[in-house]
Amino acid sequence: MLFMFLLLSLFIQAQKRSISGYISDDHTGEALINATIINVKTNQGVLSNNYGFFSITTTSSDSLILNCSYVGYQPYRVGIKAQGDTIIFAKLKKGVTIEEVVVSSNYGSNYLSIPVTGIVEMEAALVEKLPTLLGEADLARMLQLMPGIQSGKEGTGGLYVRGGTNDQNLILLDGMPIYNANHIGGFISIFNPSSINYLKMYKAGFPARYGGRLSSILEVRMKDGNMNEMKRGYSIGTISGNFYFEGPIKKDTSSFIIAGRRTLFDLFTSAFNYLDTNGESNGGYSLWDLNAKYNKKLNGTSRVFLSYYSGRDKFFGSSNDTGTMDGETFKSSFSHRNSWGNTMASLRLNKLYSSKTFANYTVGFTNYLNKTVTKNKIKSDKNFSGEGYTKNQSAITTLVLSADIESVANNFHSFNMGVQSNLNIFSPSSNKSTTSLNEEILYDSLWGAEAIVLPEVSLYFSDQIQLTPKISFDLGLRWVNYFIEKELFPVIEPRITANYNINKLTALKFSYSRMSQFVHLVSTSDQAESSDFWFPSTSDISPEMSNQITLGGFWQFKGRNDFQLSCDLYYKTFDNLIELRDGASFIGSAINWEQQLIRGGKGYAIGGEFLLEKKRGRTTGWLAYTISKNMRKFTEINKNDWYPFRYDRRHELSLVVTHDFNKRINLSANWVYMSGEAVTLPQYKYLINVQQLDGVLFDTYSQAHFYNGKNKFRTPAYHRLDFSFNIKKEFSNRIRTWSIGLYNAYNSANPYYVYFSKDKQGAVKLYSYTLLPIMPSISYSVKF
């Protein structure tokens, strides 16, 4: 079928004239993603793809002019002579960047005439201006300031999109899925801004080429590396330090980039702890990331990319002790280590078969590993020894092979088609325990779930149709095939988006998406130590499904093109949801992991999102507001009645303002408000268990709690104000930047969790624990 579509598109192409090419940064050679290319004569426009490629057709054989533009860059005009198909390479120069901020949300002006809904886009440069937590610039945290995207717990980098959970986001780093995108339990994302070029999130209107998750697609692109000159830089902040090094291997032909990041505080705390205890104990927490990328232009029509990422968190502790008993001296030692992280590598080939047909081929792998090891040793001076060893491990590995083709047929049709094949290998829980005495093994056991292999093959096709100058559609279909326990589970996923231009400043948009998810997560990653367990659908665990309808509008203010307003109204349903049973754990448990799950849940989310942006001038920013309702229903929970999801927050409001005093100094602030989250608390308690012994009554004051439903209680509302002040200074081809930040400026006591406790008079009261009070930060960076 795919081959037939390709032949058909190639046949139609032969009837039209096509101008295609690549849009890139004149200085670095980086591809400019979603640049606008317009035929000045017909006002027909297209956007460049993830590799800077575009193709535009015309029926005219006359000369024409193309206008290429990108936010923060000077417009580029090129004249095309009256001839056949043409390929151009447009290199745009940066303009006066103080006049623009590189953020586009929901649609942006580029999307006025294109059938898309629920899109958020950001360039990594934006994160350098906005307030941070402890001086750590974080792209994922910036997304939380957009409508419809919640953070979950205080200070964490979780992404809860339109009623979904954190595992219902497909996170792609240079096309490879990432299974854990956070460090330190979610306080920092794995995306080092020094190595990231661009990110885009789909909350609705998912293109047919994406699948496998219910709630969002987050596409993150690493920098390709400067094609023209060597560049390097480093920064030191409150938590970590990072560096990057990039440049050409052969100018304008091949380049590379290497970027790394590591925590610094653990080096000092660990050393201090070791010295303070005379080497008897040690402990700490550390994280690191390493990004690397190489790319080369093979010729005018082909280019190859090799990407790599690896990152780890590590929580560790150890102690040594010496004691005597009955004249015998004992020496004991204890060590504990919990480490988790991702490793990813991909090889991609871009091929331009003609001025109308672009292809990308990808092969790669990604792995997530969570491992905990505990060791105990004891030895005496009288030849007595004992040793204990425990290891708990969970892992998932995915091998990826895909081919994606973009083909422009004429002014009215452009096709996307492809095939994707994933081989998922799960090890939800693997446990080992050993005990020995005087070097004799007393206990040696290995238990847990066997490795599960889940093959997956997907075909997709979409047709973007320009029906009239004002009406356009994107009609797509994704056919997913999962092989579960040697049985085939096919799923058909239709995708529809539509756009109606009322006038040059106003557009209405609509989308429908059906999504399926065959991989699932149970997690306690909001704690200090991570325990993420990925597992597949089986013959007993059905895949999760969602259906979402979105109706949107976009308005650009007349005479004030620096202001724009967008809104989305959405309704989303969930089926076959999964929850972990209360008290259940995959760590060290001998119980089958499938028996620890509650399945067959339902849910729905309904809401409205509103975004007002000011995109140009010295003062820029946005105001985002979301009103929503997010409900769940399980047969075994809450007596099969509907209840609010944990992160069901009725109201969310974000105000972000950035002001550039000049090219050297800028000030930014953001204020966030969220309704309280839903939690389960007892309504009242009572005493039970009166016992009788030898005819005498004894009251045992065991307490029992009465719960009147799940998630009936609301914590207090969350709100905070953050500031960031940045000063840049250039000297000797170097740019130095001091960044001073203030998180939670008015010290709002936002609840991290709530609990019952007695006051000084013995009365039981409800208290809240605040995790992050007012927190200043400072960081210093140098680029040269």
Short mmCIF file of C-alpha atoms in Angstrom, two decimals, residues 1 13 65 92 115 184 188 209 234 275-276 282 343 356 380 416 433 482 514 665 698 735 748 780:
data_model
loop_
_atom_site.label_atom_id
_atom_site.label_comp_id
_atom_site.label_asym_id
_atom_site.label_seq_id
_atom_site.Cartn_x
_atom_site.Cartn_y
_atom_site.Cartn_z
CA MET A 1 0.00 0.00 0.00
CA GLN A 13 4.44 15.53 -9.13
CA ILE A 65 10.03 35.45 -5.66
CA LEU A 92 19.10 33.51 7.19
CA PRO A 115 -4.76 22.76 10.07
CA ILE A 184 16.22 14.33 41.12
CA ILE A 188 15.34 18.98 36.75
CA ARG A 209 3.31 9.65 12.07
CA TYR A 234 30.59 26.55 30.32
CA LEU A 275 36.12 13.79 56.77
CA ASP A 276 33.62 14.55 59.53
CA ASN A 282 29.64 8.58 53.22
CA THR A 343 20.93 5.69 27.15
CA LYS A 356 9.05 17.26 -4.22
CA SER A 380 35.29 -10.58 63.57
CA ASN A 416 3.20 12.10 4.55
CA SER A 433 19.22 -11.97 47.21
CA TYR A 482 1.18 -5.15 18.39
CA ARG A 514 -7.65 8.43 18.52
CA ILE A 665 20.34 43.51 30.68
CA PHE A 698 -9.82 -3.82 78.86
CA ILE A 735 30.06 36.57 26.36
CA SER A 748 4.25 31.17 49.80
CA TYR A 780 27.61 32.26 35.81
#
